[in-house]
Amino acid sequence: MTELNRRTTLQALGALLGAGVTGAGLSTLSDVAAAETAISGYPMYAYDSQNTWHAAGEAAPDTDAMVRWSVDTPEAAPYAPAIVDGVAYVVHEVTTSHTDRTLYLSAIDLASQSTAWSKEIGNSGSKYTPIVHEDRVIVVGVASGEQVFIENEVAAFSRSDGAELWRYESDAKYSSVGTLADGQVFFKLIGVDGHRSAFVALDTEDGSETWRVAGPSPRENEHGNLSDGEPDAPAVTDGTVYFTDQQRILAISTDDGSEVWRDDRGTPLSVSPVVGDGLVYLTVGRRVVAYDSADGTPIWARDVTNHRGVSQPTVANGTVYVRDGYNTFWAIDAATGEYRWERQYDTHPGGDTWDQMAISGFYSTIVAADSKLFALAQLNNGEYHLFTFDTETGDVLNVLPARPNSTYISNPIVADGRLYLTGGGSVYEFGAPPESLAWRFDTKAAHASPLADSTQLTVTADADGRLYGLDPETGEQEWEFIAQGSLQFGPASEQGTVFVADRDVLYAVDRATGVEQWRFSPERPLDTDVAVADGTVFVGTKYRHPWSKLYALDAADGSVKWDFSGKTCPGLEGFAAGPVIGGPFVIFNDTNGRLWAVERQTGTLGWSERGPRLESLEADDTTVLAGSQTQNEDPRTNLVAYDIDGIERWSKTLSHGREDENTYVDSIVSTDNAVFVTAGNDDAIGNDIDNHRLYRLSPTDGAVEWEHNTRPSPHSNHVGLGELAVAGDSIYVGTDEWRLHKYDANSGELLTRYELEGDAVSAPTVTDGTVLVGTDLGTAFAFMRDS
């Protein structure tokens, strides 16, 4: 039975029209309260009331797009934000326990990447894409009061400051995604009177019900239980709203909720309907089906896969685009159902085999903009990638790594020539390379490690054993050297020669030409990084006593000057850290935890000190700094400073985890007036928790002068820090969130975040004007230091 309420019309609130701005970069309400027909960008789920996923009129980013910037939200949001007039409206949640949650709506100014305002709107929610309509943002699927997880409310908030305008409450368990059309919000309530559904239309002015229609009786699911249905978004066009409900599609009048037609498919439906050009499109099992939108007459049906599950259709320019979960994409004529093209992508262009697509379910969809299609895929290694396809041919135009740590990752959103993703608790903007990027160099292999000076830059590509010589100003390749195996150690350089090593061979390569000068092949596999000083190269070999050996080689010709081994010095078993150069010594730590200082000129033992196995080791002319880890509740120190002759100067216990967690010192850099340290946590069985902090310590006594917590609250994302570099008053360190951070060395303040593609795998290299870093996905980035 249809319940029809009187639809009221309210005048705009004069006080709101004069409201100011909360946060930088936003306009006044009178500027942003444009007519509904003038709103562009991404104002609601699927772009429009027809659910087409077609960014009509939006310019797609170029194929050389990369991440320009990102803004963090406290926790991940599985749905993309609404983006209108340069502002992103994001629904996100903060969780302190399973039942203690807070739901927020935040407005992020995209020009300044700052949060204009953030409002608490409930205690939990479905985190659907909000709806932007005129002067307000409407959020469907909110829980408040004591109703945790009963996400059955709809609320409207002012775009200018987040003030609540109205709230609608229902008696359901939760609601579907909402769709805006003709001044109304349409959605489905799920779990009404047990397992029934209801179809609802609300007036956007005051949130009153325009009409409410009881849904059909619930169906049993495959386990014999009554089904609540799925939270699919309705589609609206020409006075009719189309809902899917369990195994049916229903067409309902937008005026009064009366039924126009229905079709019972007999198959569970879990995707939203799409309408366009007089047809309604739906994926049913392995098929795409088209109905006459006026009376429900089936027009065509097309089988597209042998696998279970097809994405929600995307409809653009007379074509229906779908894909399954196994790497196959189809383009189908929207009018006739005839195939236009089919493409199966068995491998990623970089060589990895594709796995299932990124997100199963009704919101994992192809997005169309200009002549491009955008879709997410997940490779066998778990990484998400963003693919760009040609709409006419299905050819792959570009592949971009998506972001890490993404429990949820949204559909790509195209707006204003940019592309946006949410994932891992952040909003990312893809577009033209940022102004801070001087250049980038892609090795097409894993693990790039740059090394630079004023005249020459070298980059190793570990996975395929290549060493590249680049122009340090432009990043253009000048030469290439190919080793026998994967380059795992180095690069290090001195006097125009760069030294790198694979497992079996140490290479000396002319830094200007890339020509090999000499090579050294020890009896046993190499097992340490490469150190060089005063015409001598130091490197160690693998295996336990008596084969562990440190070699000192002449940098000019590779001849052995001396070796220091477990055979002649019992107790040396393997290498854990080093070698590093400290005063007259070459210093390293073995796997038993002993710290060794060997005379660089003669190879005789200077001193050794029993201690823990080290995580990090740093030395200069006067001091040796050794970083290890605490062991659960063991109060043992994890940072020790020695004088260059091996006398302990001070020791420190850095601990910032729970009692059942270990704290390990990961990276150390010392300057004349400070010691900088990164320290992280793992649990009792060694799982990395990534609760990293950056410390500045006094070089005199190890006193903490400041510390920066990368996870300032329990609701923030975990951030792992890599190796440090210090230049002047700036600290540079890579993170496991695909970023390079720049901190103020005097205060610990985070100054800049540079976006990367991959985790930083080497310490940043700083030149006069740039800072360089390499990633585990094989790209070297050079950023302007003053940006």
Coordinates of N, CA, C and O in Angstrom, one line a residue, residues 63-155:
T63 N 47.6 10.3 -19.8 CA 48.1 9.0 -19.4 C 49.4 9.0 -18.7 O 49.8 8.0 -18.1
D64 N 50.0 10.2 -18.5 CA 51.2 10.3 -17.7 C 50.9 10.7 -16.3 O 51.8 11.1 -15.5
A65 N 49.6 10.6 -15.9 CA 49.2 11.0 -14.6 C 49.9 10.2 -13.5 O 50.3 9.1 -13.6
M66 N 50.1 10.9 -12.3 CA 50.7 10.3 -11.2 C 50.0 11.0 -9.9 O 49.2 11.9 -10.1
V67 N 50.3 10.4 -8.8 CA 49.7 11.0 -7.6 C 50.3 12.4 -7.3 O 51.5 12.5 -7.2
R68 N 49.5 13.4 -7.2 CA 50.0 14.8 -7.0 C 50.0 15.0 -5.5 O 51.0 15.7 -5.0
W69 N 49.0 14.6 -4.7 CA 49.0 14.8 -3.3 C 48.0 13.9 -2.7 O 47.2 13.2 -3.4
S70 N 48.0 13.9 -1.4 CA 47.0 13.1 -0.6 C 46.6 13.8 0.7 O 47.4 14.5 1.2
V71 N 45.4 13.5 1.2 CA 44.9 14.0 2.4 C 44.4 12.8 3.3 O 43.7 12.0 2.7
D72 N 44.8 12.7 4.5 CA 44.5 11.6 5.4 C 43.1 11.9 6.0 O 42.8 13.0 6.4
T73 N 42.3 10.8 6.2 CA 41.2 10.8 7.1 C 41.5 9.7 8.1 O 42.3 8.8 7.9
P74 N 40.9 9.8 9.3 CA 41.2 8.9 10.4 C 41.1 7.5 10.1 O 41.9 6.7 10.5
E75 N 40.1 7.0 9.3 CA 40.0 5.6 8.9 C 39.5 5.5 7.5 O 39.0 6.4 6.9
A76 N 39.7 4.3 6.9 CA 39.4 4.1 5.5 C 37.9 4.3 5.2 O 37.1 3.9 6.1
A77 N 37.6 4.8 4.1 CA 36.3 4.9 3.6 C 36.1 4.1 2.3 O 36.9 4.4 1.4
P78 N 35.2 3.1 2.3 CA 35.2 2.3 1.1 C 34.6 2.9 -0.1 O 34.7 2.4 -1.2
Y79 N 33.8 4.0 0.1 CA 33.2 4.7 -1.0 C 33.9 6.0 -1.3 O 34.5 6.6 -0.4
A80 N 33.9 6.4 -2.5 CA 34.6 7.6 -2.9 C 33.9 8.8 -2.3 O 32.7 8.8 -2.1
P81 N 34.6 9.9 -2.1 CA 33.9 11.2 -1.7 C 33.1 11.8 -2.8 O 33.3 11.5 -4.0
A82 N 32.1 12.6 -2.5 CA 31.5 13.4 -3.5 C 32.4 14.6 -3.7 O 33.0 15.1 -2.8
I83 N 32.6 15.0 -5.0 CA 33.5 16.1 -5.3 C 32.7 17.1 -6.1 O 32.3 16.8 -7.3
V84 N 32.6 18.3 -5.6 CA 31.8 19.4 -6.3 C 32.5 20.7 -6.0 O 32.9 21.0 -4.9
D85 N 32.7 21.5 -7.1 CA 33.3 22.8 -6.9 C 34.6 22.8 -6.2 O 34.8 23.7 -5.3
G86 N 35.4 21.9 -6.4 CA 36.7 21.8 -5.8 C 36.8 21.4 -4.4 O 37.8 21.6 -3.7
V87 N 35.7 20.8 -3.8 CA 35.6 20.4 -2.5 C 35.2 18.9 -2.5 O 34.3 18.5 -3.2
A88 N 35.9 18.1 -1.7 CA 35.6 16.7 -1.5 C 34.8 16.5 -0.2 O 35.3 17.0 0.9
Y89 N 33.7 15.8 -0.2 CA 32.9 15.6 1.0 C 33.0 14.1 1.3 O 32.6 13.2 0.5
V90 N 33.7 13.8 2.4 CA 34.1 12.4 2.8 C 33.3 11.9 4.0 O 33.3 12.7 5.0
V91 N 32.7 10.8 4.0 CA 32.2 10.1 5.2 C 33.2 9.1 5.7 O 33.6 8.2 4.9
H92 N 33.6 9.2 6.9 CA 34.6 8.3 7.4 C 34.3 8.0 8.9 O 33.5 8.7 9.6
E93 N 35.0 7.1 9.5 CA 34.6 6.5 10.8 C 35.9 6.4 11.6 O 36.9 6.0 11.2
V94 N 35.7 6.7 12.9 CA 36.8 6.5 13.9 C 36.3 5.4 14.8 O 35.2 5.5 15.4
T95 N 37.1 4.4 15.0 CA 36.8 3.2 15.8 C 37.7 3.1 17.0 O 38.9 3.0 16.9
T96 N 37.2 3.1 18.2 CA 38.0 2.8 19.4 C 37.8 1.4 20.0 O 38.6 0.9 20.7
S97 N 36.6 0.8 19.6 CA 36.4 -0.6 20.0 C 35.3 -1.1 19.0 O 34.8 -0.4 18.1
H98 N 35.0 -2.4 19.1 CA 34.0 -3.0 18.2 C 32.7 -2.2 18.3 O 32.0 -2.1 17.2
T99 N 32.3 -1.7 19.4 CA 31.0 -1.1 19.6 C 31.1 0.4 19.8 O 30.1 1.1 19.9
D100 N 32.3 0.9 19.9 CA 32.5 2.4 20.2 C 33.0 3.0 18.9 O 34.2 3.0 18.6
R101 N 32.2 3.6 18.2 CA 32.6 4.2 16.9 C 32.0 5.6 16.8 O 31.0 6.0 17.4
T102 N 32.6 6.4 15.9 CA 32.1 7.8 15.7 C 32.2 8.0 14.2 O 33.2 7.8 13.5
L103 N 31.1 8.5 13.6 CA 31.0 8.7 12.1 C 31.2 10.2 11.9 O 30.5 11.1 12.6
Y104 N 32.0 10.6 10.9 CA 32.2 12.0 10.6 C 31.9 12.3 9.1 O 32.1 11.4 8.3
L105 N 31.6 13.5 8.9 CA 31.5 14.1 7.5 C 32.5 15.2 7.5 O 32.4 16.1 8.3
S106 N 33.4 15.1 6.5 CA 34.5 16.2 6.4 C 34.5 16.8 5.0 O 34.2 16.1 4.0
A107 N 34.8 18.1 5.0 CA 34.9 18.8 3.7 C 36.4 19.1 3.5 O 37.0 19.8 4.3
I108 N 36.9 18.7 2.4 CA 38.3 18.9 2.1 C 38.5 19.8 0.9 O 37.9 19.5 -0.2
D109 N 39.1 20.9 1.1 CA 39.4 21.8 0.0 C 40.5 21.2 -0.9 O 41.6 21.1 -0.4
L110 N 40.2 20.9 -2.1 CA 41.2 20.2 -3.0 C 42.3 21.2 -3.4 O 43.4 20.7 -3.7
A111 N 42.1 22.5 -3.5 CA 43.2 23.4 -3.9 C 44.3 23.5 -2.9 O 45.4 23.5 -3.2
S112 N 43.9 23.5 -1.6 CA 44.9 23.7 -0.5 C 45.1 22.4 0.2 O 46.0 22.4 1.1
Q113 N 44.4 21.3 -0.1 CA 44.5 20.0 0.5 C 44.3 20.2 2.1 O 45.0 19.5 2.8
S114 N 43.5 21.0 2.5 CA 43.2 21.2 3.9 C 41.8 20.9 4.2 O 40.9 21.0 3.3
T115 N 41.5 20.5 5.4 CA 40.2 20.1 5.9 C 39.5 21.4 6.3 O 39.9 22.1 7.2
A116 N 38.4 21.7 5.5 CA 37.7 23.0 5.8 C 36.8 22.9 7.0 O 36.8 23.8 7.9
W117 N 36.1 21.7 7.2 CA 35.4 21.4 8.4 C 35.2 19.9 8.5 O 35.3 19.2 7.5
S118 N 35.0 19.5 9.7 CA 34.7 18.1 10.0 C 33.7 18.0 11.1 O 33.9 18.6 12.2
K119 N 32.6 17.3 10.9 CA 31.5 17.2 11.8 C 31.2 15.8 12.2 O 31.1 14.9 11.4
E120 N 30.9 15.6 13.5 CA 30.4 14.3 14.0 C 29.0 14.2 13.6 O 28.2 15.0 14.0
I121 N 28.6 13.1 12.9 CA 27.2 13.0 12.4 C 26.5 11.7 12.9 O 25.3 11.5 12.7
G122 N 27.2 10.8 13.6 CA 26.6 9.6 14.1 C 27.6 8.7 14.8 O 28.8 9.1 14.9
N123 N 27.2 7.5 15.2 CA 28.1 6.6 15.8 C 28.6 5.6 14.9 O 29.6 4.8 15.2
S124 N 28.0 5.4 13.8 CA 28.5 4.5 12.7 C 27.7 4.8 11.5 O 26.8 5.6 11.5
G125 N 28.1 4.1 10.4 CA 27.4 4.4 9.1 C 27.9 3.5 8.0 O 29.0 2.9 8.1
S126 N 27.2 3.5 6.9 CA 27.5 2.7 5.8 C 28.7 3.3 5.0 O 29.2 2.7 4.1
K127 N 28.9 4.6 5.2 CA 30.0 5.3 4.5 C 29.8 5.4 3.0 O 30.8 5.3 2.2
Y128 N 28.5 5.5 2.6 CA 28.3 5.6 1.2 C 28.7 7.0 0.7 O 28.9 7.9 1.5
T129 N 28.9 7.2 -0.6 CA 29.2 8.5 -1.2 C 28.0 9.4 -0.8 O 26.9 9.1 -1.1
P130 N 28.4 10.6 -0.3 CA 27.3 11.6 0.0 C 26.7 12.1 -1.2 O 27.2 12.0 -2.3
I131 N 25.6 12.8 -1.1 CA 24.9 13.5 -2.2 C 25.0 15.0 -2.0 O 24.7 15.5 -0.9
V132 N 25.5 15.7 -3.0 CA 25.6 17.1 -2.9 C 24.5 17.7 -3.7 O 24.3 17.5 -4.9
H133 N 23.6 18.5 -3.1 CA 22.5 19.1 -3.7 C 22.3 20.6 -3.3 O 22.1 20.9 -2.1
E134 N 22.5 21.5 -4.2 CA 22.4 22.9 -3.9 C 23.3 23.3 -2.8 O 24.5 23.2 -2.8
D135 N 22.7 23.7 -1.6 CA 23.5 24.2 -0.5 C 23.8 23.2 0.6 O 24.3 23.5 1.6
R136 N 23.5 21.9 0.2 CA 23.6 20.9 1.3 C 24.2 19.6 0.9 O 24.3 19.3 -0.3
V137 N 24.7 18.8 1.8 CA 25.2 17.5 1.6 C 24.3 16.5 2.4 O 24.1 16.7 3.6
I138 N 23.9 15.5 1.7 CA 22.9 14.5 2.3 C 23.6 13.2 2.4 O 24.3 12.7 1.4
V139 N 23.6 12.6 3.6 CA 24.3 11.4 3.9 C 23.2 10.3 4.2 O 22.4 10.5 5.1
V140 N 23.2 9.2 3.5 CA 22.3 8.1 3.7 C 23.0 7.0 4.4 O 24.1 6.7 4.0
G141 N 22.3 6.4 5.3 CA 22.9 5.2 6.0 C 23.7 5.6 7.2 O 24.9 5.3 7.4
V142 N 23.1 6.3 8.2 CA 23.7 6.8 9.4 C 23.0 6.2 10.6 O 21.8 6.0 10.6
A143 N 23.8 5.8 11.6 CA 23.3 5.4 12.9 C 23.7 6.4 14.0 O 24.8 7.0 14.0
S144 N 22.8 6.7 14.9 CA 23.0 7.6 16.0 C 22.4 7.1 17.3 O 21.8 6.0 17.3
G145 N 22.7 7.8 18.4 CA 22.1 7.4 19.7 C 22.8 6.0 20.1 O 24.0 5.9 19.9
E146 N 22.0 5.1 20.6 CA 22.5 3.8 21.0 C 22.4 2.8 19.9 O 22.7 1.6 20.1
Q147 N 22.0 3.2 18.7 CA 21.8 2.2 17.6 C 23.0 2.0 16.8 O 23.1 2.3 15.6
V148 N 24.1 1.4 17.4 CA 25.3 1.1 16.7 C 25.0 0.0 15.6 O 24.3 -1.0 15.9
F149 N 25.4 0.2 14.4 CA 25.2 -0.6 13.3 C 23.8 -0.7 12.8 O 23.5 -1.4 11.8
I150 N 22.8 0.1 13.4 CA 21.5 0.2 12.8 C 21.5 1.5 12.0 O 21.1 2.6 12.4
E151 N 22.0 1.3 10.7 CA 22.3 2.5 9.9 C 21.1 2.8 9.0 O 21.1 2.6 7.8
N152 N 20.1 3.4 9.6 CA 18.8 3.6 8.9 C 18.4 5.0 8.9 O 17.2 5.3 8.6
E153 N 19.3 5.9 9.1 CA 19.0 7.3 9.1 C 19.5 8.0 7.9 O 20.5 7.6 7.3
V154 N 18.9 9.2 7.5 CA 19.3 10.1 6.5 C 19.4 11.4 7.1 O 18.5 11.9 7.8
A155 N 20.5 12.2 6.8 CA 20.7 13.5 7.4 C 21.3 14.4 6.4 O 22.0 14.0 5.5

